[in-house]
XYZ file of C-alpha atoms in Angstrom:
300
model
C -7.613 -23.393 -28.482
C -10.537 -21.803 -27.962
C -11.050 -17.998 -26.480
C -11.201 -17.357 -23.213
C -14.237 -16.408 -21.450
C -14.696 -13.553 -18.940
C -16.810 -13.631 -15.762
C -17.604 -11.376 -13.601
C -18.412 -13.290 -10.239
C -21.233 -13.168 -7.821
C -22.422 -14.991 -4.628
C -23.294 -18.157 -6.654
C -19.992 -18.081 -8.514
C -17.554 -17.485 -5.735
C -15.417 -20.852 -5.516
C -14.342 -20.195 -9.047
C -12.040 -18.006 -7.479
C -10.356 -20.532 -5.589
C -9.807 -22.917 -8.647
C -6.313 -22.011 -9.140
C -2.861 -22.768 -7.723
C -1.570 -20.109 -5.539
C 2.391 -20.113 -5.896
C 2.590 -16.832 -4.264
C 1.092 -16.935 -1.190
C -1.666 -14.650 -2.047
C -4.075 -16.123 0.102
C -2.182 -16.022 3.454
C -1.160 -12.269 2.553
C -4.816 -11.320 2.136
C -6.498 -13.346 5.504
C -7.714 -10.096 6.453
C -8.303 -8.512 3.610
C -12.437 -8.648 2.350
C -13.126 -8.479 -1.376
C -16.304 -8.346 -2.744
C -17.260 -11.478 -4.722
C -18.954 -8.891 -7.375
C -15.330 -6.898 -7.768
C -13.669 -10.426 -8.893
C -13.056 -11.803 -11.842
C -11.744 -14.737 -13.698
C -11.095 -15.857 -17.387
C -12.128 -19.760 -18.076
C -10.516 -21.260 -20.941
C -12.588 -25.017 -22.041
C -13.995 -24.232 -18.467
C -10.509 -24.217 -16.374
C -9.855 -20.686 -14.581
C -6.845 -19.517 -16.142
C -6.543 -16.247 -14.533
C -8.109 -14.249 -11.844
C -8.038 -10.781 -10.190
C -9.596 -9.232 -7.327
C -10.646 -5.385 -6.887
C -10.625 -4.043 -3.650
C -11.281 -0.924 -1.722
C -13.147 0.237 1.849
C -15.990 -0.913 2.920
C -18.097 2.252 2.123
C -15.934 2.708 -1.703
C -18.169 2.245 -4.273
C -15.815 1.699 -6.910
C -12.587 0.070 -6.095
C -8.973 1.536 -5.244
C -7.109 -0.785 -6.860
C -6.572 -4.169 -8.202
C -4.407 -6.021 -5.340
C -4.562 -10.028 -6.284
C -3.880 -10.915 -9.701
C -2.850 -14.636 -10.650
C -2.020 -16.249 -14.211
C -1.443 -19.568 -15.271
C 1.718 -20.083 -17.122
C 1.299 -19.524 -21.070
C -1.671 -17.687 -20.312
C -0.851 -14.072 -20.309
C -3.209 -13.224 -23.005
C -6.225 -14.013 -21.064
C -4.758 -12.576 -18.190
C -4.361 -9.283 -20.004
C -8.091 -9.468 -21.265
C -9.004 -9.910 -18.257
C -7.367 -6.795 -16.760
C -8.246 -4.748 -20.209
C -12.101 -5.343 -20.083
C -12.492 -4.524 -16.554
C -14.939 -1.934 -15.825
C -12.442 -0.164 -13.397
C -9.111 0.996 -14.461
C -6.928 0.892 -11.203
C -3.775 0.834 -9.852
C -2.900 -3.343 -9.851
C -0.735 -4.329 -6.918
C 1.191 -7.604 -7.098
C 2.798 -9.151 -4.060
C 5.170 -11.501 -3.566
C 7.246 -13.429 -1.152
C 10.757 -11.203 -0.220
C 12.601 -14.402 -1.821
C 10.894 -14.141 -5.102
C 13.794 -13.429 -6.976
C 16.099 -15.912 -5.589
C 13.429 -18.670 -6.391
C 13.246 -19.616 -9.618
C 9.311 -20.682 -9.359
C 8.230 -18.157 -7.803
C 10.398 -15.549 -9.869
C 8.854 -17.555 -13.123
C 5.159 -16.996 -11.505
C 5.740 -13.533 -10.935
C 7.355 -12.493 -14.306
C 4.155 -14.535 -16.240
C 2.020 -12.074 -13.742
C 4.002 -8.881 -14.955
C 3.848 -10.069 -18.674
C 0.093 -10.064 -18.238
C -0.072 -6.531 -16.478
C 2.470 -5.091 -19.480
C 0.348 -6.919 -22.544
C -3.177 -4.842 -20.600
C -1.253 -1.576 -21.242
C -0.131 -1.107 -17.361
C 3.096 -0.018 -16.590
C 5.729 -0.652 -13.422
C 5.446 2.212 -11.084
C 7.753 0.984 -7.819
C 8.931 -2.011 -5.791
C 8.040 -1.630 -2.455
C 8.865 -3.627 0.889
C 5.852 -4.512 3.076
C 6.802 -4.616 6.524
C 4.553 -6.166 9.524
C 5.374 -5.357 13.357
C 4.462 -7.973 16.182
C 5.297 -7.954 19.938
C 7.718 -10.138 19.498
C 9.917 -8.031 17.610
C 10.250 -5.668 20.779
C 8.785 -2.099 21.235
C 11.773 0.576 19.460
C 13.127 2.477 21.932
C 11.886 5.626 22.268
C 14.849 8.666 21.708
C 13.160 11.400 23.583
C 14.029 14.249 21.259
C 10.733 15.675 19.981
C 7.658 16.464 21.698
C 4.474 14.968 20.000
C 0.820 16.886 19.965
C -2.430 16.042 18.411
C -3.207 18.832 16.101
C -7.147 19.347 14.972
C -6.149 21.785 12.051
C -5.837 20.349 8.771
C -4.349 22.997 7.489
C -1.360 22.320 9.744
C -0.913 18.835 8.325
C -1.579 20.380 4.489
C 1.474 22.792 4.944
C 3.532 19.993 6.259
C 2.547 17.913 3.752
C 3.476 20.192 0.686
C 6.832 20.871 2.660
C 7.669 16.921 3.082
C 6.499 15.864 -0.611
C 8.382 19.064 -2.106
C 11.601 16.407 -1.137
C 10.237 13.294 -1.389
C 11.207 10.053 -2.536
C 8.177 8.129 -2.694
C 7.158 7.368 -6.116
C 3.591 7.628 -5.810
C 3.929 11.106 -4.546
C 6.195 12.073 -7.366
C 3.623 10.950 -9.810
C 0.963 12.936 -8.460
C 3.399 15.816 -8.544
C 4.506 15.232 -11.778
C 0.672 14.883 -13.280
C -1.321 17.125 -11.158
C 1.235 19.646 -8.736
C 2.417 19.630 -5.189
C -0.564 20.746 -4.157
C -2.803 18.321 -5.616
C -0.423 15.402 -4.099
C -0.638 16.883 -0.848
C -4.390 16.914 -0.410
C -4.352 13.446 -1.962
C -2.447 12.267 0.849
C -4.671 14.001 3.302
C -7.831 12.619 1.783
C -5.989 9.129 2.336
C -5.900 9.856 6.130
C -9.316 10.665 6.147
C -10.739 7.636 4.174
C -8.414 5.551 7.163
C -11.363 4.191 9.494
C -9.346 5.707 12.718
C -9.798 8.454 15.101
C -8.746 11.851 13.369
C -7.660 12.667 16.882
C -4.240 10.051 16.489
C -2.872 12.372 13.826
C 0.362 13.958 15.883
C 2.801 16.673 14.888
C 6.217 16.518 16.290
C 8.125 19.374 17.675
C 11.917 19.997 18.543
C 13.030 21.248 22.037
C 13.106 24.740 20.768
C 9.424 24.323 19.656
C 10.265 23.932 15.923
C 7.669 21.918 13.955
C 9.837 19.114 12.983
C 7.757 16.561 10.801
C 4.251 13.901 11.296
C 3.390 10.723 12.131
C -0.047 9.269 11.542
C -0.976 6.250 13.479
C -4.161 4.691 11.991
C -5.927 1.802 11.373
C -6.681 0.989 7.562
C -9.695 -1.645 6.532
C -7.285 -4.490 7.583
C -5.764 -3.461 10.945
C -3.520 -0.892 12.459
C -0.733 0.703 10.110
C 1.593 3.032 9.863
C -0.470 5.876 7.371
C 2.791 8.330 7.387
C 5.786 9.457 8.191
C 7.276 12.856 7.271
C 10.325 14.675 8.335
C 10.249 18.730 7.406
C 13.075 19.274 4.857
C 14.942 21.689 7.108
C 15.021 19.004 10.006
C 16.413 15.859 7.739
C 19.464 14.623 8.253
C 19.017 14.131 12.353
C 17.633 10.720 12.267
C 13.880 12.007 13.241
C 12.473 9.658 10.856
C 13.188 7.152 13.681
C 11.935 8.813 16.262
C 8.605 9.411 14.591
C 8.463 5.344 13.963
C 9.143 4.401 17.314
C 6.422 6.799 18.519
C 4.032 5.445 16.017
C 4.779 1.985 17.000
C 3.798 2.563 20.954
C 1.206 4.845 19.866
C -0.574 2.090 17.932
C 0.555 -0.754 20.741
C -0.844 1.471 23.151
C -4.439 1.472 22.020
C -4.451 -2.393 21.328
C -2.415 -2.877 18.411
C -1.244 -6.303 18.129
C 0.815 -6.170 14.960
C 1.576 -3.226 12.737
C 1.893 -3.247 8.952
C 3.810 -0.629 7.043
C 5.114 0.096 3.919
C 8.148 1.925 1.879
C 9.467 1.941 -1.593
C 12.420 -0.291 -2.179
C 14.606 2.745 -3.383
C 13.878 4.735 -0.158
C 17.160 3.299 1.576
C 16.967 5.918 4.481
C 13.268 4.987 4.981
C 13.944 1.049 4.929
C 16.633 1.607 7.068
C 14.913 3.359 9.919
C 12.643 0.237 9.673
C 15.004 -2.414 9.955
C 16.738 0.030 13.186
C 12.906 -0.210 14.680
C 12.822 -3.916 14.257
C 10.200 -4.182 11.747
C 10.981 -7.199 9.485
C 10.051 -7.518 5.869
C 7.464 -9.701 5.036
C 6.802 -9.326 1.470
C 7.161 -6.955 -1.755
C 5.004 -5.355 -3.706
C 5.338 -3.997 -7.263
C 2.364 -1.354 -8.077
C 1.652 -1.183 -11.829
C -0.365 2.193 -13.060
C -2.906 1.718 -15.201
C -3.451 2.487 -19.072
C -5.777 5.542 -17.722
C -2.458 7.173 -16.570
C -1.526 8.194 -19.877
C 1.671 5.896 -20.100
C 2.350 3.066 -23.703
């Protein structure tokens, strides 16, 4: 068997990326995603594409944010690993799969082939996430009316809230940031993400109780693929009252009132309280995502 040839694509060779089967439905999942041809790479063996990966970033990013499309042919785990291992960008890897992948033997085998290739390249599993997509057919969630929502122009208010929210978070990405860089860095990274989203800063809102106490924040946004729930967070002292649902309902209404025809969202599979709020608000799970940290994160 000949050694695989790794190739970075350009406009003239972009069609090579489409020369593989798509058992996990990545193409449908990325129909609103724009991938740059020169951020795509393939592994060829005897002229046949046996692995492919697409790195992704925002339209103004000079480096990719993550790898969000990775396919490997059965038995070609090493070629897939080499594709990732030799890439000039060592960033987080996202593997998306239909929500039924665990129960369907063919989907499970396809997913596990990709997991094996990622591990062989030094990537470490971080978290499994549930991906949601609200559409008008789901019905707008009822607004409980318990909180008052106000825009807040001062980033310091959001930074303070993020520090407090992240001090008792279940989110795996935030916990990793806290472990590696500290609470303040994790809060600032979240704030930087809000600013990175190409939607108005004026959309960010603080929620207040009837007594005027800050209860939490929500950030309705557009990412490069469309409208999304960028963040929902309840301050620790106000948890246990179901306010996360109130924030999610308001965030959904806010985006729909500004023309959104769908709203994307996600939460960690193990964050059962937030998953329950998405279910209560009528958000269906459309796909699942498994996040892997790159070797640069210092894991074996």
